[in-house]
Coordinates of N, CA and C and ligand atoms in Angstrom, one line a residue:
X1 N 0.8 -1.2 0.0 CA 0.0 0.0 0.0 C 0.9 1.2 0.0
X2 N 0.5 1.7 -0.9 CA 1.6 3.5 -1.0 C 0.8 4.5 0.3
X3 N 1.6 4.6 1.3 CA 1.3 5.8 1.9 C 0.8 6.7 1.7
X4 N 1.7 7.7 0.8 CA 1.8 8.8 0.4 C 0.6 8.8 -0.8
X5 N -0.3 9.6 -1.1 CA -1.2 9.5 -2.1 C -0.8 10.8 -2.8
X6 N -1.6 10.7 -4.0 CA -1.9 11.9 -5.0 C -3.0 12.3 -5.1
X7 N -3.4 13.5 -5.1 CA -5.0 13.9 -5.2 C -4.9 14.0 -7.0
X8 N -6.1 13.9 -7.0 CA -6.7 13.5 -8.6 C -6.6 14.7 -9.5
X9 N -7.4 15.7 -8.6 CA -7.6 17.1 -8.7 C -6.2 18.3 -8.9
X10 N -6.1 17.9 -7.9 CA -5.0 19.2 -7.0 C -3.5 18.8 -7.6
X11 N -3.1 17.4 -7.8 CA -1.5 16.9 -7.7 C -1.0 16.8 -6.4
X12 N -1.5 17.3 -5.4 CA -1.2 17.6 -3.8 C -1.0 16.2 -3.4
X13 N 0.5 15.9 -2.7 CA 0.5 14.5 -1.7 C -0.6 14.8 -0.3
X14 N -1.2 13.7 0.2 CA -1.6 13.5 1.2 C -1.5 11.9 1.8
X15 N -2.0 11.9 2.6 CA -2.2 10.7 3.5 C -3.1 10.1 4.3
X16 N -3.5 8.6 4.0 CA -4.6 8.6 4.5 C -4.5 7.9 5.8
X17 N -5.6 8.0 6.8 CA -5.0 7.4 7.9 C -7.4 7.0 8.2
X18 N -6.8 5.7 8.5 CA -8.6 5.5 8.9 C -8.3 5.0 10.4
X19 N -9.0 5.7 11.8 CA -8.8 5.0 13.0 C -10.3 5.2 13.6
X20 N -10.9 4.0 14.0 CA -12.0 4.3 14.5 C -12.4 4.9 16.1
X21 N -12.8 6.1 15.9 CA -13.3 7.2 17.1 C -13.9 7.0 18.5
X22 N -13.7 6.6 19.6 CA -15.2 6.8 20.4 C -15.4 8.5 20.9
X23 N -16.5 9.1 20.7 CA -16.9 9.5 20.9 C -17.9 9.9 22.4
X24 N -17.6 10.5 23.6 CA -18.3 10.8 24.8 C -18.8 12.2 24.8
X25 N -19.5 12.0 25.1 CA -20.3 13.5 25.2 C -21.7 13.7 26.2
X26 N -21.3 14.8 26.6 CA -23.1 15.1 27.7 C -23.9 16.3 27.5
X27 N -24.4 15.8 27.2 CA -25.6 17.2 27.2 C -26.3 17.9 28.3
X28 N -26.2 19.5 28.6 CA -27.1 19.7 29.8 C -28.2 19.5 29.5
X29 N -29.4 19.4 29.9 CA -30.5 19.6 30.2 C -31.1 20.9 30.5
X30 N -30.5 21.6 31.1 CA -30.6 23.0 31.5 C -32.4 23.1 31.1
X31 N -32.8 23.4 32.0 CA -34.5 24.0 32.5 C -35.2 22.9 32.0
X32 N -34.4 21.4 31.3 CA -35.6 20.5 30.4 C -35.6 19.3 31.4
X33 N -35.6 19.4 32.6 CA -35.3 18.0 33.4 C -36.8 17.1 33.5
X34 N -38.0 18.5 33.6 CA -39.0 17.5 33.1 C -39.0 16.8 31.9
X35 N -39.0 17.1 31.1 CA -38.9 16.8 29.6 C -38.6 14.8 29.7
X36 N -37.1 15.2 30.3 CA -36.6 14.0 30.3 C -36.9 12.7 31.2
X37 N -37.3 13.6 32.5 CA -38.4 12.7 33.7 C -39.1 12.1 33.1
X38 N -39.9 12.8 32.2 CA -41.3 12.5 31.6 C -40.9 11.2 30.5
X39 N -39.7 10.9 29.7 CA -39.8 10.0 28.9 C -39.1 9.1 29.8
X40 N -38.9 8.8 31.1 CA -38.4 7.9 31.7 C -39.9 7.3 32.4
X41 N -40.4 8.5 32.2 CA -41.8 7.6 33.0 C -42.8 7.2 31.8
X42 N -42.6 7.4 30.5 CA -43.5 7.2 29.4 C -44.4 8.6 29.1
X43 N -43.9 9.2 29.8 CA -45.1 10.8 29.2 C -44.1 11.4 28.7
X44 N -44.6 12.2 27.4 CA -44.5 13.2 26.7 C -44.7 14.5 27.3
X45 N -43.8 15.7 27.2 CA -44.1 16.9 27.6 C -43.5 17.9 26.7
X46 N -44.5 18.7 26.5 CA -44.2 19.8 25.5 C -44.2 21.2 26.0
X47 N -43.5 22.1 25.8 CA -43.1 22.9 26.8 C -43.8 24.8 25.9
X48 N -44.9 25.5 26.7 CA -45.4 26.4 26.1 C -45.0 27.5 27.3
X49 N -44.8 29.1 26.3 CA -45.0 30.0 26.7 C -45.5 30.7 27.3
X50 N -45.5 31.5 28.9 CA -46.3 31.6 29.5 C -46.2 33.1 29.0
X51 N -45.5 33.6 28.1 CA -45.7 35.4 27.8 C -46.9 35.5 26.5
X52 N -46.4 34.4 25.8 CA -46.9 35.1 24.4 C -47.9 33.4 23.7
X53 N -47.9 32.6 24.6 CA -48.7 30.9 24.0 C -48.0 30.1 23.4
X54 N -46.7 30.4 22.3 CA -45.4 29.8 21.8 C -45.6 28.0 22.4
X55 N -45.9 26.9 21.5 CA -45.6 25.9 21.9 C -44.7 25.2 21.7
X56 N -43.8 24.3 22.0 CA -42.7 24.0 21.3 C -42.5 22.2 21.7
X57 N -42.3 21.4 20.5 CA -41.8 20.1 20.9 C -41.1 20.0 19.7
X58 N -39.9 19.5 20.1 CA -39.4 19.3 21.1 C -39.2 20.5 22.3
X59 N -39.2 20.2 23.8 CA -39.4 21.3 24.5 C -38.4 22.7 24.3
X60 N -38.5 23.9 24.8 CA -37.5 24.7 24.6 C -37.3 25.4 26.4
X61 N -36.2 25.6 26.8 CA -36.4 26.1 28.0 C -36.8 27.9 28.1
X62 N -36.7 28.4 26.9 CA -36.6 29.5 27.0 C -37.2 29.9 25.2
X63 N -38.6 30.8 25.2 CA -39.0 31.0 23.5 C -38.4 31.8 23.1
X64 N -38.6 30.7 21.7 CA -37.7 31.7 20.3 C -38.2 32.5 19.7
X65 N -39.4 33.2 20.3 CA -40.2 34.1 19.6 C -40.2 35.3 20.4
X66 N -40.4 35.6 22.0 CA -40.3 36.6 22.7 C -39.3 36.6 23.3
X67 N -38.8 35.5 23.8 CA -37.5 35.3 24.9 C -37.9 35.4 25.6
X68 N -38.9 34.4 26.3 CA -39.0 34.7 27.8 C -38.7 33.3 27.9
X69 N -38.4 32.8 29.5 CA -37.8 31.6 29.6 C -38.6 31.3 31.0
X70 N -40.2 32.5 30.8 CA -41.2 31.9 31.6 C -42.0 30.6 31.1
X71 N -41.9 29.6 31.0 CA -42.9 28.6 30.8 C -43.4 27.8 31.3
X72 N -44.0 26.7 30.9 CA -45.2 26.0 31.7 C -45.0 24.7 30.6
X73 N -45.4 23.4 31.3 CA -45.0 22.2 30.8 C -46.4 21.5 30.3
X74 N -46.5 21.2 29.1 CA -48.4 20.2 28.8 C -47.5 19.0 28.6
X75 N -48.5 18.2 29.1 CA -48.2 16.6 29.3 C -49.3 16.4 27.8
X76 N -48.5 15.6 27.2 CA -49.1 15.1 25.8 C -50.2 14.2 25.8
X77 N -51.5 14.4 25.6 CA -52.5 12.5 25.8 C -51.4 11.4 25.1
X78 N -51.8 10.2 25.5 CA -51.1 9.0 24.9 C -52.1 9.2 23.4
X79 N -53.2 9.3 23.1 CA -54.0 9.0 22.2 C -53.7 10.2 20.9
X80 N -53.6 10.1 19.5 CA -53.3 11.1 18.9 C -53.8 10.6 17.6
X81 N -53.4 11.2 16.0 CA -53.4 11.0 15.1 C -52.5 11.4 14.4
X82 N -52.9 9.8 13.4 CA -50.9 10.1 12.4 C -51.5 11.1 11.0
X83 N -50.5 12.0 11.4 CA -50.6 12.7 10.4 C -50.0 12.5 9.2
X84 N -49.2 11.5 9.1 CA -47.9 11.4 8.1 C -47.2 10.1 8.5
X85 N -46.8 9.6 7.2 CA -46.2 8.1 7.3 C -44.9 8.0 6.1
X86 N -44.0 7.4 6.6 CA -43.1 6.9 5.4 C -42.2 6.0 6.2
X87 N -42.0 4.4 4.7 CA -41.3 3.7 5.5 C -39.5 3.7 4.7
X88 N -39.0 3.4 5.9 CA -37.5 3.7 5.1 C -37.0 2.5 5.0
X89 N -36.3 2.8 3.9 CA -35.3 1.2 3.4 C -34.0 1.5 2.8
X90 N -33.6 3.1 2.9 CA -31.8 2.9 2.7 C -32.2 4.0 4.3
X91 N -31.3 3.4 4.9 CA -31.1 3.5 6.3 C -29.9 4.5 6.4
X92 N -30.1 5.5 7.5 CA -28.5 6.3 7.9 C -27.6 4.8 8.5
X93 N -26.5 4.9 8.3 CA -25.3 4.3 8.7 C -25.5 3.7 10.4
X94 N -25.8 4.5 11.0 CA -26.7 4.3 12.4 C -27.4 3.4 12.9
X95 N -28.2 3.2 11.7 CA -29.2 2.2 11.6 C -29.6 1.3 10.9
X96 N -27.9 0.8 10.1 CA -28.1 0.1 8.8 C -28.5 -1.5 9.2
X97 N -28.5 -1.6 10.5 CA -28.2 -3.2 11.2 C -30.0 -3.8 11.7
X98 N -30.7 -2.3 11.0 CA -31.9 -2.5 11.7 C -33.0 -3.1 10.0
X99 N -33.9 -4.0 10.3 CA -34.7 -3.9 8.8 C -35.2 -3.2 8.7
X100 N -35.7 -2.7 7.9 CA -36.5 -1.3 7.1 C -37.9 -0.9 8.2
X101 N -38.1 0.0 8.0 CA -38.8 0.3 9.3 C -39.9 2.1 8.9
X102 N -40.8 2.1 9.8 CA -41.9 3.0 9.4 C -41.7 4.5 10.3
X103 N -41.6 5.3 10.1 CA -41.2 6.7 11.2 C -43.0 7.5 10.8
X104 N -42.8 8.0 11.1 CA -44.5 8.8 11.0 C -44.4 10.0 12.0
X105 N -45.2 11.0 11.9 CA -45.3 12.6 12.6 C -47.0 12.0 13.1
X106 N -46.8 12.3 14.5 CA -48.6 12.3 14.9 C -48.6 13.4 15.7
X107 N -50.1 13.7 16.2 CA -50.7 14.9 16.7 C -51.1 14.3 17.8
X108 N -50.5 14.8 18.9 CA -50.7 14.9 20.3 C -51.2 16.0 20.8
X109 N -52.9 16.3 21.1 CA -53.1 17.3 21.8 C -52.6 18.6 20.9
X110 N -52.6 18.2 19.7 CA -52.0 19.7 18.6 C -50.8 19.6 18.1
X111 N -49.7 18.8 19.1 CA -48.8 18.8 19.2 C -47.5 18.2 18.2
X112 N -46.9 18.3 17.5 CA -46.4 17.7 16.1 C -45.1 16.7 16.6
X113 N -45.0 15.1 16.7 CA -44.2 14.3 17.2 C -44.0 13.3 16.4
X114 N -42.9 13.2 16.1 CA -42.1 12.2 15.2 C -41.6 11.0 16.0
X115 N -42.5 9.5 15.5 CA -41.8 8.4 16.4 C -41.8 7.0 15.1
X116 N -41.8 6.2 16.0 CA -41.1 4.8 14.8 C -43.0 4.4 15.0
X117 N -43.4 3.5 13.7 CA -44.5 3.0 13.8 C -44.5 1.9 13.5
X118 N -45.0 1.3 14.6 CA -44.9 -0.3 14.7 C -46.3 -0.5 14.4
X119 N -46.6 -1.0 12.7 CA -47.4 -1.4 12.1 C -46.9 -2.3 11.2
X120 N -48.5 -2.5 10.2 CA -47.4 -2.9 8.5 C -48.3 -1.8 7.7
X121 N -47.3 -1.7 7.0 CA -47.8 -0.5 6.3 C -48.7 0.1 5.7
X122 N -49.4 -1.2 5.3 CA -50.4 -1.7 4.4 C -52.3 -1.3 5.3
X123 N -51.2 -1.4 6.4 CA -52.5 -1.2 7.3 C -52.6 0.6 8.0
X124 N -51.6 1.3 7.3 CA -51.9 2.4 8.0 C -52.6 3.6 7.1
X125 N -53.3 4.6 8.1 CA -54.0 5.5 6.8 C -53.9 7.1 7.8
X126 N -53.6 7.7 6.6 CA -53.4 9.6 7.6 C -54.9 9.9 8.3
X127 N -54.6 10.3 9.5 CA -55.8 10.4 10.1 C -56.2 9.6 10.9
X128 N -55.5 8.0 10.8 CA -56.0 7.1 11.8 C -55.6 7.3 13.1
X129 N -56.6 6.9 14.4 CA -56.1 7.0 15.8 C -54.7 6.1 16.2
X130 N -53.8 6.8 16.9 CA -52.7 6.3 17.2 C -52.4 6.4 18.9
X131 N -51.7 5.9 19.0 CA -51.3 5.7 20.6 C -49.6 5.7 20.8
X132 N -48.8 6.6 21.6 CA -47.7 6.9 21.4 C -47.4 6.3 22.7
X133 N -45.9 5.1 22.9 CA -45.6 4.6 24.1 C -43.9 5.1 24.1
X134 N -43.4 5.0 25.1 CA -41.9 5.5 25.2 C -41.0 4.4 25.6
X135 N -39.9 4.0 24.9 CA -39.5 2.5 25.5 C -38.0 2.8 25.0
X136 N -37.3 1.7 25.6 CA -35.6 2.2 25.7 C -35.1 1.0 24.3
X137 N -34.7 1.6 23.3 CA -34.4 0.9 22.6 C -32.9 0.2 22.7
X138 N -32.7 -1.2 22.2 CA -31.3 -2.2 22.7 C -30.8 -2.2 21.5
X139 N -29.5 -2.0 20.9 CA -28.6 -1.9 22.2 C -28.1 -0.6 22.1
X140 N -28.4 0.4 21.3 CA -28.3 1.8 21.8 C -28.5 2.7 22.9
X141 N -30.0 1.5 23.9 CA -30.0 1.9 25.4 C -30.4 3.6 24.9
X142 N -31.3 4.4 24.3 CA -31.8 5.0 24.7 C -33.3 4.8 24.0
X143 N -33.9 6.3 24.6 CA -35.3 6.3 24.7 C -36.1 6.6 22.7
X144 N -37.2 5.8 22.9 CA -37.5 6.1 20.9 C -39.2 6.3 21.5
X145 N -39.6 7.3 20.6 CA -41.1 7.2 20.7 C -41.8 6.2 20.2
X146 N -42.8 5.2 20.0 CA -43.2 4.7 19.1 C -44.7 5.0 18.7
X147 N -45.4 4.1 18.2 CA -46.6 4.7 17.4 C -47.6 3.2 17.3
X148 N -48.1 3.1 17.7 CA -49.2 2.2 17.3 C -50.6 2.1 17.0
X149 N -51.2 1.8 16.0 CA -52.7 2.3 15.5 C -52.9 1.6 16.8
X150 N -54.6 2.7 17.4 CA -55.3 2.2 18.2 C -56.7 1.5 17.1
Ligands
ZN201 ZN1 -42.9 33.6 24.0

């Protein structure tokens, strides 16, 4: 293997080096600790404006419309409607290990929420009643919304 390469374009030597990364990282939470309570217990919470009505999901601790970082938390019903369906079969890299699978946007209480839909496809239609549950997916070990026609 030649170390040293040639660019195709440029004539420039370079080098290529492939080493696989771990990655650590933490995110604050900062003012969203409900938020995250809430999908440890299976509720959804969407986070509104107590200056100007601004709702926001995913939550915001502070709106992007007035800036106030007065708010107030709505717990989502479990019961909603899918507004929107599509099933995917070239997968991000992320999730190439998984079979093709259904993601969908439903209406919670108004509320606009994107989860996986555990149906077959054949059986779903915009507008049908849905039921949103919260469960830790393996082996990524975090939290995924899901979606099931009621
Ligand atoms: Zn506002």
């Amino acid at each position: 293997m030649d170390y040293i390469k040639v660019d195709n374009k440029t004539g420039g030597k370079y080098i290529e080096d492939y080493r696989k990364l771990t990655l650590e990282y933490s995110i604050s939470v900062g003012g969203l600790e409900k938020y995250f309570e809430g999908l440890k217990n299976g509720v959804l919470y969407a986070s509104k404006c107590k200056s100007c009505g601004s709702i926001y999901y995913p939550p915001r601790s502070s709106c992007g419309k007035c800036g106030s970082s007065d708010i107030v938390w709505i717990e989502l019903g479990k019961e909603g409607t899918l507004l929107t369906f599509t099933e995917i079969n070239v997968k991000p890299a992320t999730h190439s290990h998984y079979d093709d699978y259904i993601i969908g946007i439903g209406s919670f209480n108004g509320v606009k929420v994107l989860g996986l839909v555990e149906a077959k496809y054949d059986e779903l239609k915009i507008g049908m009643k849905i039921r949103y549950e919260i469960v830790v997916r393996e082996p990524e070990n975090y939290y995924i919304i899901v979606f099931t026609p009621i």
